[in-house]
């Protein structure tokens, strides 16, 4: 409870402040029952802001104000009536609640006017507003309702009183009765500052978080708190594993730090893995003291677990029943307890994900590899050296061979200071960029060319950066936009291709593209025809050739023969199906697949992506999570890196083949392919197999749970990439998650400093991002309706201000 109070203290505690929370951009509608003759939905203001305003002691107003476009208000006739502000007294009768409309987050409340029809609601559709800002606004309304109802300051509230204020719609009259997830229970002893409230038992709740005070999720998928657990008594939870003498910490947003939980600093807790009876492998993480339960969180992949052997601790995120994210930390008193609990968590996560018993699972090749590599568990054929490999991977504390100069810490501090100076100078300079049809252009270089209106509903979906000519291409529905990079480090719209059609005139929206033949052409994949690739002539902007690959072999991915083949006139390229790798030669008559360079696997490997090195080495990743390394096409892999349990959605490699970055939904893997010992020492896994005792140890790159809690959205990384060029050393790994561009310092990552990442927040989801070719400074960023150029200097350390600036202004999250 004190977390919530401290979260609002700086704003609500100022009696001179009338405006307490604000949503600066949105639309206002009246929503009526479908049976209404007036229509079910009517727009009142197409551009509006919502404000919580203090009216008097214990009385607050929800104010919706119309926002005029530039010069719009001046055009109104003096005699025109303009209701440019609607005011609602905030109280329980508003029935204020969250909602969604066309994938946009909304707030709804009852039309309390005496003349209103039964069932009419007002709905404010939020625009360009992040999760933390929406969560702050929603909880501010609850605070106002509390003070209006009880006529006392919110500081005196308890959890039970707060819960009564959350509007719960009545169940449908024809709906079958069913148990629902119960709510937070109050504890007799009020937690001290920075503490989360405890709950009585896992059968009563799944979380001990005061969720309304936390940033809200940007994902519409219900979190663990929405899973029904009511009706399960304590004796229906079976304890699978237990460790004592642990300490629990909760991330306090107000203090920007983890706060120790418990009645005193000496409070020790018991952490258990318990098994419910709702379904098989229904595991929960439970933390308790002898007389109370602090939390019960469902064990699943979305917890974003981050282990630290040095601190004998692990951190995780939890999505509350209200959609908000919280961050937690648990520490152990000795190494044995830490390792036992870690092994138990990993085993339970595997069983939950695969829905099969660990001991009774049929031991096939995939199972053996998974168990012995990821968890270090004894299984048939498991060698001691392989268990050591798995142990090193789990710990994630092993440094790679490249040493990190400690003196660079001082250089890092200097760089941070210079960035701050640059940011101050940028704020003083007027912005030179404008938006035209969703694209950015410069006054100084305005050629008068305007991008044609995009197809209705179409959004930017793919981005590819040119090898030559300094061009960038963005796929938007069935059109491809062309942008060029200017000498003053801006990006400018140049042209748009005609609608993409097959040679027979059938229109399609490409789902994969690749530049080819010195940027003179582009290879396109049609999602409706997996056996054909299409060649577009970029000079004419139309498809000029269709390549039938093979009647029986579908193409799921393709890549250049070598990393920089696009700089040459090389005509062939590589293709992959779900279980095969092959060469494609467009010059062949008939099918373009080269039979002599085709390797097919009998099993369903679910290949998901591939990439090539400068010398033609090939890395192929799969949805199973394994990676195969080839020295050439048509042969078996030289190295197969075992699956680590998560589907790989993208893979990239340094030009020399030394390092691979593989992207999973919630994290990245960095793998060093250099063989360290044995007769092939000094060679790479592309050309020689790894000895059993010298398998590469992946580095797991992930966001800190406390940073993700500020972001408020579920993890979903876009494919990560290195900066690259024929004569350029890779220095950065760039990816994105939601509206954030995220970049890791590659040199520091190689040295084991896995948390050295920087971010940039935008007002919309980042569709794709990549460095300009042969450039390690500028990142091209594609948003759904915009294309931007981001200088790496504008990346910032992840802090409360850079991760969630919505609570204190949107200045630093502008699309610059």
PDB file of N, CA, C and O in Angstrom, residues 739-741 760-766 779 781 783 788-790 810 813-816:
ATOM      1  N   UNK A 739       7.878  -0.177 -28.303  1.00  0.00           N
ATOM      2  CA  UNK A 739       8.294   1.137 -28.806  1.00  0.00           C
ATOM      3  C   UNK A 739       9.752   1.474 -28.510  1.00  0.00           C
ATOM      4  O   UNK A 739      10.158   2.610 -28.679  1.00  0.00           O
ATOM      5  N   UNK A 740      10.544   0.506 -28.071  1.00  0.00           N
ATOM      6  CA  UNK A 740      11.924   0.769 -27.661  1.00  0.00           C
ATOM      7  C   UNK A 740      12.928   0.184 -28.647  1.00  0.00           C
ATOM      8  O   UNK A 740      12.851  -0.999 -28.986  1.00  0.00           O
ATOM      9  N   UNK A 741      13.876   1.009 -29.103  1.00  0.00           N
ATOM     10  CA  UNK A 741      15.078   0.512 -29.759  1.00  0.00           C
ATOM     11  C   UNK A 741      16.079   0.179 -28.661  1.00  0.00           C
ATOM     12  O   UNK A 741      16.279   0.974 -27.731  1.00  0.00           O
ATOM     13  N   UNK A 760      16.104   3.721 -26.706  1.00  0.00           N
ATOM     14  CA  UNK A 760      15.459   4.926 -27.212  1.00  0.00           C
ATOM     15  C   UNK A 760      13.969   4.628 -27.321  1.00  0.00           C
ATOM     16  O   UNK A 760      13.567   3.645 -27.940  1.00  0.00           O
ATOM     17  N   UNK A 761      13.152   5.456 -26.711  1.00  0.00           N
ATOM     18  CA  UNK A 761      11.710   5.262 -26.701  1.00  0.00           C
ATOM     19  C   UNK A 761      11.044   6.089 -27.783  1.00  0.00           C
ATOM     20  O   UNK A 761      11.328   7.283 -27.939  1.00  0.00           O
ATOM     21  N   UNK A 762      10.139   5.453 -28.534  1.00  0.00           N
ATOM     22  CA  UNK A 762       9.337   6.137 -29.538  1.00  0.00           C
ATOM     23  C   UNK A 762       7.866   6.110 -29.133  1.00  0.00           C
ATOM     24  O   UNK A 762       7.480   5.423 -28.188  1.00  0.00           O
ATOM     25  N   UNK A 763       7.062   6.844 -29.883  1.00  0.00           N
ATOM     26  CA  UNK A 763       5.637   6.927 -29.583  1.00  0.00           C
ATOM     27  C   UNK A 763       4.826   5.816 -30.231  1.00  0.00           C
ATOM     28  O   UNK A 763       3.604   5.818 -30.130  1.00  0.00           O
ATOM     29  N   UNK A 764       5.483   4.903 -30.906  1.00  0.00           N
ATOM     30  CA  UNK A 764       4.771   3.809 -31.556  1.00  0.00           C
ATOM     31  C   UNK A 764       5.676   2.586 -31.585  1.00  0.00           C
ATOM     32  O   UNK A 764       6.884   2.670 -31.321  1.00  0.00           O
ATOM     33  N   UNK A 765       5.094   1.461 -31.927  1.00  0.00           N
ATOM     34  CA  UNK A 765       5.840   0.212 -31.965  1.00  0.00           C
ATOM     35  C   UNK A 765       6.921   0.254 -33.046  1.00  0.00           C
ATOM     36  O   UNK A 765       6.662   0.708 -34.171  1.00  0.00           O
ATOM     37  N   UNK A 766       8.112  -0.215 -32.710  1.00  0.00           N
ATOM     38  CA  UNK A 766       9.189  -0.319 -33.694  1.00  0.00           C
ATOM     39  C   UNK A 766       8.993  -1.620 -34.473  1.00  0.00           C
ATOM     40  O   UNK A 766       9.034  -2.708 -33.909  1.00  0.00           O
ATOM     41  N   UNK A 779      21.154   4.313 -37.097  1.00  0.00           N
ATOM     42  CA  UNK A 779      20.218   3.191 -37.099  1.00  0.00           C
ATOM     43  C   UNK A 779      18.945   3.628 -37.818  1.00  0.00           C
ATOM     44  O   UNK A 779      18.346   4.645 -37.472  1.00  0.00           O
ATOM     45  N   UNK A 781      15.128   3.222 -38.417  1.00  0.00           N
ATOM     46  CA  UNK A 781      14.036   2.716 -37.587  1.00  0.00           C
ATOM     47  C   UNK A 781      12.730   2.836 -38.363  1.00  0.00           C
ATOM     48  O   UNK A 781      12.375   3.919 -38.836  1.00  0.00           O
ATOM     49  N   UNK A 783       8.739   2.574 -38.011  1.00  0.00           N
ATOM     50  CA  UNK A 783       7.539   2.509 -37.195  1.00  0.00           C
ATOM     51  C   UNK A 783       6.368   2.151 -38.118  1.00  0.00           C
ATOM     52  O   UNK A 783       6.524   2.166 -39.335  1.00  0.00           O
ATOM     53  N   UNK A 788      12.528   6.612 -39.692  1.00  0.00           N
ATOM     54  CA  UNK A 788      13.375   7.590 -39.033  1.00  0.00           C
ATOM     55  C   UNK A 788      14.823   7.145 -39.050  1.00  0.00           C
ATOM     56  O   UNK A 788      15.125   5.964 -39.246  1.00  0.00           O
ATOM     57  N   UNK A 789      15.707   8.100 -38.809  1.00  0.00           N
ATOM     58  CA  UNK A 789      17.125   7.798 -38.679  1.00  0.00           C
ATOM     59  C   UNK A 789      17.547   8.170 -37.269  1.00  0.00           C
ATOM     60  O   UNK A 789      17.385   9.314 -36.837  1.00  0.00           O
ATOM     61  N   UNK A 790      18.065   7.203 -36.528  1.00  0.00           N
ATOM     62  CA  UNK A 790      18.459   7.395 -35.142  1.00  0.00           C
ATOM     63  C   UNK A 790      19.979   7.376 -35.032  1.00  0.00           C
ATOM     64  O   UNK A 790      20.608   6.363 -35.359  1.00  0.00           O
ATOM     65  N   UNK A 810       6.452  13.946 -22.100  1.00  0.00           N
ATOM     66  CA  UNK A 810       6.779  13.113 -23.243  1.00  0.00           C
ATOM     67  C   UNK A 810       7.953  13.637 -24.037  1.00  0.00           C
ATOM     68  O   UNK A 810       8.232  13.192 -25.118  1.00  0.00           O
ATOM     69  N   UNK A 813      10.540  11.193 -25.401  1.00  0.00           N
ATOM     70  CA  UNK A 813      10.065  10.077 -26.202  1.00  0.00           C
ATOM     71  C   UNK A 813       9.544  10.513 -27.561  1.00  0.00           C
ATOM     72  O   UNK A 813       8.844   9.805 -28.235  1.00  0.00           O
ATOM     73  N   UNK A 814       9.879  11.697 -27.964  1.00  0.00           N
ATOM     74  CA  UNK A 814       9.440  12.176 -29.266  1.00  0.00           C
ATOM     75  C   UNK A 814      10.157  11.441 -30.370  1.00  0.00           C
ATOM     76  O   UNK A 814      11.232  10.915 -30.195  1.00  0.00           O
ATOM     77  N   UNK A 815       9.541  11.425 -31.536  1.00  0.00           N
ATOM     78  CA  UNK A 815      10.132  10.717 -32.672  1.00  0.00           C
ATOM     79  C   UNK A 815      11.216  11.564 -33.305  1.00  0.00           C
ATOM     80  O   UNK A 815      11.051  12.140 -34.360  1.00  0.00           O
ATOM     81  N   UNK A 816      12.355  11.652 -32.655  1.00  0.00           N
ATOM     82  CA  UNK A 816      13.466  12.436 -33.191  1.00  0.00           C
ATOM     83  C   UNK A 816      14.613  11.499 -33.504  1.00  0.00           C
ATOM     84  O   UNK A 816      14.816  10.524 -32.849  1.00  0.00           O
TER      85      UNK A 816
END
